[in-house]
């Protein structure tokens, strides 16, 4: 059967979690030495390393004269992309921008009559790097999701990198999406070498403050390697979907939604958690029908073979518990009372409610970001958003009178920690002899 149907037992979740976590980039340690070598080479040799590795890995002749995408190349991309697709990109941008504008925060200051001013200053990052995969993994939708929240946050310089084809050109859909979203400059470089270039800077590629965007295992490990020199969004793993459904769900829809993630790659994970064994069996029948007509059949079959599961829960409470334990990237709720179930969900990247809120809505169009926590990290990470592109600074002002009121408490705290210089910096301000 396409999905392995399992009734929940005490050890079911533990074994499933262990299986899912093996897909994490943190487990691909055999590639780390190679990635470190690439990063160090770019850090040392700059452009020279970039150009040589672009020739080696992408087969493209890139140099200082053509590494940056020109306005002419962007206009050529518009001529290659169907005008209907351009219009769809623009309509999606309206939704994505509108959603993220609601996330914006303002600086605030709290004035007290006792002589204090406390507050928080919000400052956008100055330069952000956006990595965009190339080749078969070219996703213009991810370009929008990475650039728009940075633009809304007020980032002044957005630097995008993406690998070129052998002809030295960039995927036209990627270029159109980047231009529409507001990328300031685009460079033809991919892989771990692009991450290193953004982290340390080269003669052509500027150093940035933060790097965001999806990529293969080499890109993920490179982001892990440079973290600390720059900020990153996350170490993203393969895509995943979990559907909570009861006997009222339409198996035709549920099967379609599970397959929407299975087609990403062979490591993608599709899980059905249901209180109805009959629904699980009906979903499997629907999957078999879909596999006869879907173009990425081979990938889907491998994905379902490795990570396709239908878990039978005794009741909805247990189904919710399972979802919160797995903490999926995408969670669909297709039950008689989906909003009531939603209130009990604690861990999920994005929650889709009801049978007409299919996961691809979030991938492309609704507005919320589709850059989401994977591999159970929704327990402590959130979707990419405006907050990821700003810094917060604390503001503290005390008048002499305000400090005099609190000085004894502060000095007592410092003395308790044996930090006498801390206490002294308060005391000297009230040393009448001085």
GROMACS .gro file of N, CA, C and O in nm, residues 86-207:
model
  488
   86UNK      N    1   0.369   3.620  -1.505
   86UNK     CA    2   0.414   3.746  -1.444
   86UNK      C    3   0.300   3.810  -1.366
   86UNK      O    4   0.319   3.859  -1.253
   87UNK      N    5   0.181   3.807  -1.422
   87UNK     CA    6   0.066   3.866  -1.354
   87UNK      C    7   0.030   3.787  -1.227
   87UNK      O    8  -0.007   3.846  -1.125
   88UNK      N    9   0.045   3.655  -1.232
   88UNK     CA   10   0.020   3.574  -1.113
   88UNK      C   11   0.121   3.608  -1.004
   88UNK      O   12   0.086   3.622  -0.886
   89UNK      N   13   0.247   3.623  -1.043
   89UNK     CA   14   0.351   3.662  -0.948
   89UNK      C   15   0.314   3.794  -0.881
   89UNK      O   16   0.327   3.810  -0.759
   90UNK      N   17   0.266   3.889  -0.961
   90UNK     CA   18   0.231   4.020  -0.906
   90UNK      C   19   0.112   4.012  -0.811
   90UNK      O   20   0.109   4.080  -0.708
   91UNK      N   21   0.014   3.929  -0.843
   91UNK     CA   22  -0.101   3.915  -0.753
   91UNK      C   23  -0.061   3.845  -0.624
   91UNK      O   24  -0.107   3.882  -0.515
   92UNK      N   25   0.025   3.744  -0.636
   92UNK     CA   26   0.074   3.677  -0.516
   92UNK      C   27   0.153   3.774  -0.429
   92UNK      O   28   0.141   3.772  -0.306
   93UNK      N   29   0.231   3.860  -0.492
   93UNK     CA   30   0.310   3.959  -0.418
   93UNK      C   31   0.222   4.050  -0.333
   93UNK      O   32   0.259   4.085  -0.221
   94UNK      N   33   0.107   4.088  -0.387
   94UNK     CA   34   0.015   4.173  -0.311
   94UNK      C   35  -0.026   4.104  -0.181
   94UNK      O   36  -0.025   4.163  -0.073
   95UNK      N   37  -0.061   3.975  -0.192
   95UNK     CA   38  -0.104   3.900  -0.073
   95UNK      C   39   0.011   3.881   0.026
   95UNK      O   40  -0.007   3.897   0.148
   96UNK      N   41   0.128   3.847  -0.026
   96UNK     CA   42   0.244   3.821   0.061
   96UNK      C   43   0.287   3.949   0.132
   96UNK      O   44   0.314   3.950   0.253
   97UNK      N   45   0.290   4.059   0.058
   97UNK     CA   46   0.330   4.187   0.118
   97UNK      C   47   0.229   4.233   0.222
   97UNK      O   48   0.265   4.278   0.331
   98UNK      N   49   0.101   4.220   0.190
   98UNK     CA   50  -0.005   4.263   0.283
   98UNK      C   51   0.003   4.184   0.414
   98UNK      O   52  -0.010   4.241   0.523
   99UNK      N   53   0.025   4.054   0.404
   99UNK     CA   54   0.035   3.971   0.525
   99UNK      C   55   0.155   4.014   0.610
   99UNK      O   56   0.143   4.030   0.732
  100UNK      N   57   0.270   4.033   0.548
  100UNK     CA   58   0.390   4.064   0.624
  100UNK      C   59   0.391   4.207   0.678
  100UNK      O   60   0.455   4.234   0.781
  101UNK      N   61   0.320   4.296   0.613
  101UNK     CA   62   0.312   4.433   0.667
  101UNK      C   63   0.244   4.436   0.803
  101UNK      O   64   0.271   4.523   0.886
  102UNK      N   65   0.157   4.338   0.828
  102UNK     CA   66   0.090   4.330   0.959
  102UNK      C   67   0.186   4.283   1.069
  102UNK      O   68   0.154   4.293   1.188
  103UNK      N   69   0.301   4.231   1.030
  103UNK     CA   70   0.399   4.185   1.129
  103UNK      C   71   0.492   4.296   1.175
  103UNK      O   72   0.566   4.277   1.272
  104UNK      N   73   0.492   4.408   1.109
  104UNK     CA   74   0.587   4.515   1.143
  104UNK      C   75   0.566   4.565   1.284
  104UNK      O   76   0.453   4.583   1.330
  105UNK      N   77   0.676   4.588   1.353
  105UNK     CA   78   0.671   4.645   1.488
  105UNK      C   79   0.737   4.781   1.487
  105UNK      O   80   0.826   4.807   1.406
  106UNK      N   81   0.696   4.865   1.578
  106UNK     CA   82   0.755   4.998   1.591
  106UNK      C   83   0.839   5.007   1.718
  106UNK      O   84   0.815   4.935   1.816
  107UNK      N   85   0.935   5.096   1.715
  107UNK     CA   86   1.009   5.126   1.838
  107UNK      C   87   0.912   5.181   1.941
  107UNK      O   88   0.810   5.242   1.906
  108UNK      N   89   0.942   5.160   2.068
  108UNK     CA   90   0.855   5.215   2.172
  108UNK      C   91   0.941   5.267   2.288
  108UNK      O   92   1.052   5.222   2.311
  109UNK      N   93   0.885   5.367   2.357
  109UNK     CA   94   0.954   5.430   2.469
  109UNK      C   95   0.852   5.453   2.580
  109UNK      O   96   0.741   5.499   2.556
  110UNK      N   97   0.892   5.417   2.702
  110UNK     CA   98   0.804   5.430   2.818
  110UNK      C   99   0.865   5.535   2.913
  110UNK      O  100   0.972   5.512   2.971
  111UNK      N  101   0.799   5.649   2.926
  111UNK     CA  102   0.847   5.759   3.009
  111UNK      C  103   0.784   5.749   3.148
  111UNK      O  104   0.664   5.728   3.161
  112UNK      N  105   0.867   5.764   3.250
  112UNK     CA  106   0.817   5.758   3.387
  112UNK      C  107   0.840   5.893   3.456
  112UNK      O  108   0.943   5.958   3.435
  113UNK      N  109   0.745   5.933   3.539
  113UNK     CA  110   0.760   6.058   3.614
  113UNK      C  111   0.875   6.052   3.714
  113UNK      O  112   0.924   6.155   3.760
  114UNK      N  113   0.921   5.932   3.745
  114UNK     CA  114   1.031   5.918   3.840
  114UNK      C  115   1.167   5.948   3.778
  114UNK      O  116   1.268   5.945   3.846
  115UNK      N  117   1.168   5.974   3.644
  115UNK     CA  118   1.293   6.013   3.579
  115UNK      C  119   1.359   5.905   3.497
  115UNK      O  120   1.480   5.910   3.474
  116UNK      N  121   1.282   5.807   3.451
  116UNK     CA  122   1.339   5.702   3.366
  116UNK      C  123   1.272   5.701   3.229
  116UNK      O  124   1.155   5.739   3.216
  117UNK      N  125   1.349   5.660   3.131
  117UNK     CA  126   1.295   5.631   2.998
  117UNK      C  127   1.347   5.493   2.959
  117UNK      O  128   1.468   5.471   2.951
  118UNK      N  129   1.255   5.400   2.940
  118UNK     CA  130   1.290   5.266   2.895
  118UNK      C  131   1.221   5.240   2.762
  118UNK      O  132   1.110   5.289   2.738
  119UNK      N  133   1.287   5.164   2.677
  119UNK     CA  134   1.225   5.141   2.549
  119UNK      C  135   1.295   5.035   2.466
  119UNK      O  136   1.388   4.967   2.512
  120UNK      N  137   1.249   5.022   2.344
  120UNK     CA  138   1.308   4.927   2.248
  120UNK      C  139   1.315   4.994   2.112
  120UNK      O  140   1.215   5.046   2.062
  121UNK      N  141   1.432   4.995   2.055
  121UNK     CA  142   1.455   5.057   1.923
  121UNK      C  143   1.464   4.946   1.819
  121UNK      O  144   1.544   4.854   1.831
  122UNK      N  145   1.380   4.954   1.717
  122UNK     CA  146   1.378   4.856   1.608
  122UNK      C  147   1.459   4.911   1.491
  122UNK      O  148   1.430   5.020   1.441
  123UNK      N  149   1.560   4.836   1.447
  123UNK     CA  150   1.646   4.880   1.337
  123UNK      C  151   1.654   4.770   1.232
  123UNK      O  152   1.693   4.658   1.264
  124UNK      N  153   1.621   4.798   1.106
  124UNK     CA  154   1.635   4.696   1.002
  124UNK      C  155   1.782   4.660   0.981
  124UNK      O  156   1.871   4.742   1.000
  125UNK      N  157   1.806   4.537   0.941
  125UNK     CA  158   1.941   4.499   0.900
  125UNK      C  159   1.979   4.577   0.775
  125UNK      O  160   1.894   4.614   0.694
  126UNK      N  161   2.108   4.601   0.760
  126UNK     CA  162   2.154   4.681   0.646
  126UNK      C  163   2.162   4.599   0.518
  126UNK      O  164   2.114   4.640   0.413
  127UNK      N  165   2.223   4.479   0.525
  127UNK     CA  166   2.243   4.396   0.407
  127UNK      C  167   2.202   4.252   0.436
  127UNK      O  168   2.245   4.194   0.536
  128UNK      N  169   2.120   4.196   0.350
  128UNK     CA  170   2.074   4.058   0.364
  128UNK      C  171   2.102   3.983   0.235
  128UNK      O  172   2.080   4.035   0.126
  129UNK      N  173   2.153   3.859   0.248
  129UNK     CA  174   2.176   3.773   0.133
  129UNK      C  175   2.064   3.672   0.119
  129UNK      O  176   2.022   3.609   0.217
  130UNK      N  177   2.013   3.657  -0.002
  130UNK     CA  178   1.908   3.559  -0.031
  130UNK      C  179   1.964   3.455  -0.126
  130UNK      O  180   2.007   3.489  -0.237
  131UNK      N  181   1.966   3.331  -0.082
  131UNK     CA  182   2.012   3.223  -0.170
  131UNK      C  183   1.893   3.159  -0.239
  131UNK      O  184   1.793   3.126  -0.175
  132UNK      N  185   1.905   3.140  -0.371
  132UNK     CA  186   1.797   3.080  -0.450
  132UNK      C  187   1.855   2.963  -0.529
  132UNK      O  188   1.950   2.981  -0.605
  133UNK      N  189   1.802   2.842  -0.512
  133UNK     CA  190   1.853   2.727  -0.589
  133UNK      C  191   1.831   2.747  -0.739
  133UNK      O  192   1.747   2.828  -0.781
  134UNK      N  193   1.906   2.673  -0.818
  134UNK     CA  194   1.891   2.681  -0.964
  134UNK      C  195   1.855   2.546  -1.021
  134UNK      O  196   1.819   2.453  -0.949
  135UNK      N  197   1.864   2.534  -1.152
  135UNK     CA  198   1.838   2.407  -1.219
  135UNK      C  199   1.695   2.361  -1.200
  135UNK      O  200   1.601   2.438  -1.207
  136UNK      N  201   1.679   2.230  -1.171
  136UNK     CA  202   1.546   2.172  -1.155
  136UNK      C  203   1.477   2.224  -1.029
  136UNK      O  204   1.356   2.216  -1.016
  137UNK      N  205   1.554   2.278  -0.936
  137UNK     CA  206   1.498   2.325  -0.809
  137UNK      C  207   1.479   2.476  -0.809
  137UNK      O  208   1.502   2.542  -0.710
  138UNK      N  209   1.441   2.533  -0.923
  138UNK     CA  210   1.420   2.677  -0.933
  138UNK      C  211   1.275   2.708  -0.894
  138UNK      O  212   1.182   2.668  -0.964
  139UNK      N  213   1.258   2.777  -0.782
  139UNK     CA  214   1.125   2.805  -0.731
  139UNK      C  215   1.105   2.957  -0.715
  139UNK      O  216   1.144   3.014  -0.613
  140UNK      N  217   1.045   3.023  -0.814
  140UNK     CA  218   1.019   3.167  -0.800
  140UNK      C  219   0.939   3.202  -0.676
  140UNK      O  220   0.956   3.310  -0.619
  141UNK      N  221   0.853   3.110  -0.630
  141UNK     CA  222   0.773   3.139  -0.511
  141UNK      C  223   0.863   3.160  -0.389
  141UNK      O  224   0.835   3.246  -0.305
  142UNK      N  225   0.972   3.084  -0.379
  142UNK     CA  226   1.064   3.102  -0.266
  142UNK      C  227   1.137   3.235  -0.273
  142UNK      O  228   1.174   3.292  -0.170
  143UNK      N  229   1.159   3.284  -0.395
  143UNK     CA  230   1.221   3.416  -0.411
  143UNK      C  231   1.133   3.521  -0.344
  143UNK      O  232   1.181   3.606  -0.268
  144UNK      N  233   1.003   3.514  -0.371
  144UNK     CA  234   0.909   3.611  -0.313
  144UNK      C  235   0.908   3.600  -0.161
  144UNK      O  236   0.911   3.701  -0.089
  145UNK      N  237   0.904   3.477  -0.111
  145UNK     CA  238   0.890   3.455   0.034
  145UNK      C  239   1.013   3.502   0.111
  145UNK      O  240   1.003   3.541   0.227
  146UNK      N  241   1.129   3.498   0.049
  146UNK     CA  242   1.251   3.543   0.117
  146UNK      C  243   1.272   3.693   0.107
  146UNK      O  244   1.319   3.756   0.202
  147UNK      N  245   1.238   3.751  -0.007
  147UNK     CA  246   1.267   3.893  -0.027
  147UNK      C  247   1.162   3.985   0.035
  147UNK      O  248   1.195   4.087   0.096
  148UNK      N  249   1.034   3.948   0.024
  148UNK     CA  250   0.927   4.039   0.068
  148UNK      C  251   0.937   4.077   0.216
  148UNK      O  252   0.932   4.196   0.250
  149UNK      N  253   0.953   3.981   0.310
  149UNK     CA  254   0.962   4.025   0.449
  149UNK      C  255   1.084   4.112   0.477
  149UNK      O  256   1.078   4.200   0.564
  150UNK      N  257   1.192   4.090   0.403
  150UNK     CA  258   1.310   4.175   0.419
  150UNK      C  259   1.281   4.317   0.372
  150UNK      O  260   1.319   4.415   0.437
  151UNK      N  261   1.210   4.329   0.260
  151UNK     CA  262   1.173   4.462   0.209
  151UNK      C  263   1.077   4.530   0.305
  151UNK      O  264   1.092   4.650   0.335
  152UNK      N  265   0.980   4.459   0.355
  152UNK     CA  266   0.883   4.517   0.449
  152UNK      C  267   0.954   4.562   0.576
  152UNK      O  268   0.921   4.667   0.634
  153UNK      N  269   1.053   4.485   0.619
  153UNK     CA  270   1.128   4.522   0.740
  153UNK      C  271   1.210   4.648   0.721
  153UNK      O  272   1.246   4.714   0.819
  154UNK      N  273   1.242   4.681   0.596
  154UNK     CA  274   1.320   4.802   0.569
  154UNK      C  275   1.466   4.776   0.540
  154UNK      O  276   1.548   4.869   0.545
  155UNK      N  277   1.503   4.650   0.509
  155UNK     CA  278   1.641   4.619   0.473
  155UNK      C  279   1.680   4.702   0.351
  155UNK      O  280   1.610   4.705   0.251
  156UNK      N  281   1.793   4.772   0.360
  156UNK     CA  282   1.830   4.867   0.254
  156UNK      C  283   1.899   4.803   0.135
  156UNK      O  284   1.901   4.861   0.026
  157UNK      N  285   1.957   4.683   0.152
  157UNK     CA  286   2.030   4.621   0.041
  157UNK      C  287   2.008   4.470   0.044
  157UNK      O  288   2.053   4.402   0.136
  158UNK      N  289   1.939   4.418  -0.055
  158UNK     CA  290   1.910   4.275  -0.065
  158UNK      C  291   1.992   4.217  -0.178
  158UNK      O  292   1.975   4.254  -0.294
  159UNK      N  293   2.084   4.127  -0.143
  159UNK     CA  294   2.178   4.068  -0.238
  159UNK      C  295   2.137   3.922  -0.262
  159UNK      O  296   2.133   3.842  -0.169
  160UNK      N  297   2.107   3.888  -0.386
  160UNK     CA  298   2.063   3.753  -0.418
  160UNK      C  299   2.171   3.679  -0.495
  160UNK      O  300   2.238   3.736  -0.581
  161UNK      N  301   2.189   3.551  -0.462
  161UNK     CA  302   2.279   3.466  -0.540
  161UNK      C  303   2.201   3.345  -0.589
  161UNK      O  304   2.113   3.293  -0.519
  162UNK      N  305   2.233   3.299  -0.709
  162UNK     CA  306   2.169   3.181  -0.766
  162UNK      C  307   2.261   3.123  -0.871
  162UNK      O  308   2.329   3.198  -0.943
  163UNK      N  309   2.271   2.991  -0.882
  163UNK     CA  310   2.365   2.931  -0.977
  163UNK      C  311   2.320   2.950  -1.121
  163UNK      O  312   2.201   2.943  -1.152
  164UNK      N  313   2.416   2.973  -1.212
  164UNK     CA  314   2.383   2.986  -1.354
  164UNK      C  315   2.378   2.850  -1.422
  164UNK      O  316   2.431   2.751  -1.369
  165UNK      N  317   2.317   2.845  -1.538
  165UNK     CA  318   2.326   2.726  -1.622
  165UNK      C  319   2.460   2.724  -1.693
  165UNK      O  320   2.541   2.818  -1.680
  166UNK      N  321   2.484   2.622  -1.771
  166UNK     CA  322   2.611   2.611  -1.843
  166UNK      C  323   2.631   2.727  -1.940
  166UNK      O  324   2.744   2.761  -1.976
  167UNK      N  325   2.520   2.789  -1.982
  167UNK     CA  326   2.528   2.903  -2.073
  167UNK      C  327   2.554   3.034  -2.000
  167UNK      O  328   2.560   3.140  -2.063
  168UNK      N  329   2.570   3.027  -1.868
  168UNK     CA  330   2.598   3.148  -1.791
  168UNK      C  331   2.475   3.230  -1.761
  168UNK      O  332   2.486   3.342  -1.710
  169UNK      N  333   2.358   3.176  -1.789
  169UNK     CA  334   2.234   3.250  -1.766
  169UNK      C  335   2.159   3.194  -1.645
  169UNK      O  336   2.177   3.079  -1.605
  170UNK      N  337   2.073   3.280  -1.589
  170UNK     CA  338   1.995   3.243  -1.470
  170UNK      C  339   1.852   3.210  -1.513
  170UNK      O  340   1.800   3.268  -1.610
  171UNK      N  341   1.788   3.118  -1.442
  171UNK     CA  342   1.650   3.082  -1.470
  171UNK      C  343   1.564   3.208  -1.483
  171UNK      O  344   1.561   3.291  -1.392
  172UNK      N  345   1.495   3.227  -1.596
  172UNK     CA  346   1.419   3.352  -1.617
  172UNK      C  347   1.308   3.375  -1.516
  172UNK      O  348   1.283   3.489  -1.475
  173UNK      N  349   1.240   3.269  -1.471
  173UNK     CA  350   1.136   3.286  -1.369
  173UNK      C  351   1.192   3.338  -1.239
  173UNK      O  352   1.131   3.421  -1.171
  174UNK      N  353   1.310   3.291  -1.204
  174UNK     CA  354   1.378   3.338  -1.083
  174UNK      C  355   1.410   3.487  -1.095
  174UNK      O  356   1.390   3.564  -1.000
  175UNK      N  357   1.460   3.529  -1.211
  175UNK     CA  358   1.495   3.669  -1.230
  175UNK      C  359   1.373   3.760  -1.225
  175UNK      O  360   1.376   3.868  -1.164
  176UNK      N  361   1.265   3.718  -1.288
  176UNK     CA  362   1.143   3.798  -1.287
  176UNK      C  363   1.089   3.812  -1.145
  176UNK      O  364   1.054   3.922  -1.100
  177UNK      N  365   1.085   3.702  -1.073
  177UNK     CA  366   1.035   3.706  -0.934
  177UNK      C  367   1.123   3.796  -0.848
  177UNK      O  368   1.073   3.875  -0.767
  178UNK      N  369   1.255   3.786  -0.866
  178UNK     CA  370   1.347   3.869  -0.786
  178UNK      C  371   1.329   4.016  -0.817
  178UNK      O  372   1.330   4.100  -0.726
  179UNK      N  373   1.311   4.049  -0.943
  179UNK     CA  374   1.293   4.189  -0.981
  179UNK      C  375   1.161   4.243  -0.929
  179UNK      O  376   1.155   4.356  -0.878
  180UNK      N  377   1.056   4.165  -0.939
  180UNK     CA  378   0.925   4.209  -0.890
  180UNK      C  379   0.926   4.227  -0.738
  180UNK      O  380   0.864   4.319  -0.685
  181UNK      N  381   0.997   4.137  -0.669
  181UNK     CA  382   0.999   4.144  -0.522
  181UNK      C  383   1.089   4.255  -0.471
  181UNK      O  384   1.070   4.304  -0.359
  182UNK      N  385   1.190   4.295  -0.550
  182UNK     CA  386   1.273   4.408  -0.509
  182UNK      C  387   1.417   4.376  -0.473
  182UNK      O  388   1.479   4.449  -0.395
  183UNK      N  389   1.474   4.269  -0.531
  183UNK     CA  390   1.616   4.241  -0.508
  183UNK      C  391   1.699   4.356  -0.565
  183UNK      O  392   1.672   4.407  -0.673
  184UNK      N  393   1.800   4.398  -0.490
  184UNK     CA  394   1.883   4.511  -0.533
  184UNK      C  395   1.995   4.469  -0.627
  184UNK      O  396   2.035   4.546  -0.714
  185UNK      N  397   2.048   4.349  -0.608
  185UNK     CA  398   2.153   4.299  -0.696
  185UNK      C  399   2.151   4.147  -0.695
  185UNK      O  400   2.116   4.086  -0.594
  186UNK      N  401   2.185   4.087  -0.808
  186UNK     CA  402   2.178   3.942  -0.824
  186UNK      C  403   2.311   3.894  -0.882
  186UNK      O  404   2.360   3.949  -0.981
  187UNK      N  405   2.366   3.787  -0.820
  187UNK     CA  406   2.495   3.734  -0.864
  187UNK      C  407   2.481   3.588  -0.906
  187UNK      O  408   2.406   3.511  -0.845
  188UNK      N  409   2.556   3.552  -1.009
  188UNK     CA  410   2.551   3.417  -1.066
  188UNK      C  411   2.650   3.326  -0.995
  188UNK      O  412   2.760   3.301  -1.044
  189UNK      N  413   2.612   3.279  -0.881
  189UNK     CA  414   2.695   3.184  -0.808
  189UNK      C  415   2.605   3.102  -0.717
  189UNK      O  416   2.510   3.154  -0.659
  190UNK      N  417   2.634   2.972  -0.707
  190UNK     CA  418   2.548   2.885  -0.627
  190UNK      C  419   2.627   2.797  -0.533
  190UNK      O  420   2.749   2.810  -0.519
  191UNK      N  421   2.557   2.707  -0.466
  191UNK     CA  422   2.620   2.610  -0.379
  191UNK      C  423   2.681   2.669  -0.253
  191UNK      O  424   2.657   2.784  -0.217
  192UNK      N  425   2.764   2.586  -0.189
  192UNK     CA  426   2.830   2.629  -0.065
  192UNK      C  427   2.918   2.750  -0.089
  192UNK      O  428   2.936   2.834   0.000
  193UNK      N  429   2.971   2.762  -0.212
  193UNK     CA  430   3.060   2.876  -0.243
  193UNK      C  431   2.983   3.008  -0.241
  193UNK      O  432   3.039   3.112  -0.203
  194UNK      N  433   2.856   3.006  -0.277
  194UNK     CA  434   2.775   3.129  -0.271
  194UNK      C  435   2.751   3.170  -0.127
  194UNK      O  436   2.757   3.289  -0.094
  195UNK      N  437   2.724   3.073  -0.040
  195UNK     CA  438   2.704   3.103   0.101
  195UNK      C  439   2.830   3.164   0.161
  195UNK      O  440   2.824   3.262   0.236
  196UNK      N  441   2.946   3.107   0.127
  196UNK     CA  442   3.073   3.160   0.177
  196UNK      C  443   3.097   3.302   0.127
  196UNK      O  444   3.144   3.388   0.202
  197UNK      N  445   3.063   3.327   0.001
  197UNK     CA  446   3.082   3.460  -0.056
  197UNK      C  447   2.997   3.563   0.017
  197UNK      O  448   3.042   3.674   0.048
  198UNK      N  449   2.873   3.528   0.047
  198UNK     CA  450   2.785   3.619   0.118
  198UNK      C  451   2.831   3.640   0.262
  198UNK      O  452   2.815   3.748   0.319
  199UNK      N  453   2.887   3.536   0.322
  199UNK     CA  454   2.929   3.545   0.462
  199UNK      C  455   3.055   3.628   0.479
  199UNK      O  456   3.066   3.705   0.576
  200UNK      N  457   3.150   3.615   0.386
  200UNK     CA  458   3.281   3.680   0.404
  200UNK      C  459   3.310   3.789   0.302
  200UNK      O  460   3.399   3.871   0.322
  201UNK      N  461   3.232   3.792   0.193
  201UNK     CA  462   3.255   3.890   0.089
  201UNK      C  463   3.371   3.850  -0.002
  201UNK      O  464   3.464   3.781   0.040
  202UNK      N  465   3.361   3.889  -0.129
  202UNK     CA  466   3.471   3.871  -0.224
  202UNK      C  467   3.487   4.004  -0.298
  202UNK      O  468   3.418   4.102  -0.267
  203UNK      N  469   3.574   4.006  -0.398
  203UNK     CA  470   3.592   4.129  -0.475
  203UNK      C  471   3.463   4.172  -0.545
  203UNK      O  472   3.440   4.290  -0.567
  204UNK      N  473   3.378   4.075  -0.577
  204UNK     CA  474   3.254   4.107  -0.650
  204UNK      C  475   3.129   4.099  -0.564
  204UNK      O  476   3.036   4.178  -0.581
  205UNK      N  477   3.124   4.002  -0.474
  205UNK     CA  478   3.003   3.979  -0.394
  205UNK      C  479   3.019   4.043  -0.257
  205UNK      O  480   3.117   4.016  -0.187
  206UNK      N  481   2.925   4.128  -0.216
  206UNK     CA  482   2.938   4.196  -0.086
  206UNK      C  483   2.908   4.104   0.032
  206UNK      O  484   2.828   4.012   0.021
  207UNK      N  485   2.973   4.131   0.143
  207UNK     CA  486   2.944   4.062   0.269
  207UNK      C  487   2.811   4.112   0.322
  207UNK      O  488   2.781   4.231   0.317
   0.00000   0.00000   0.00000
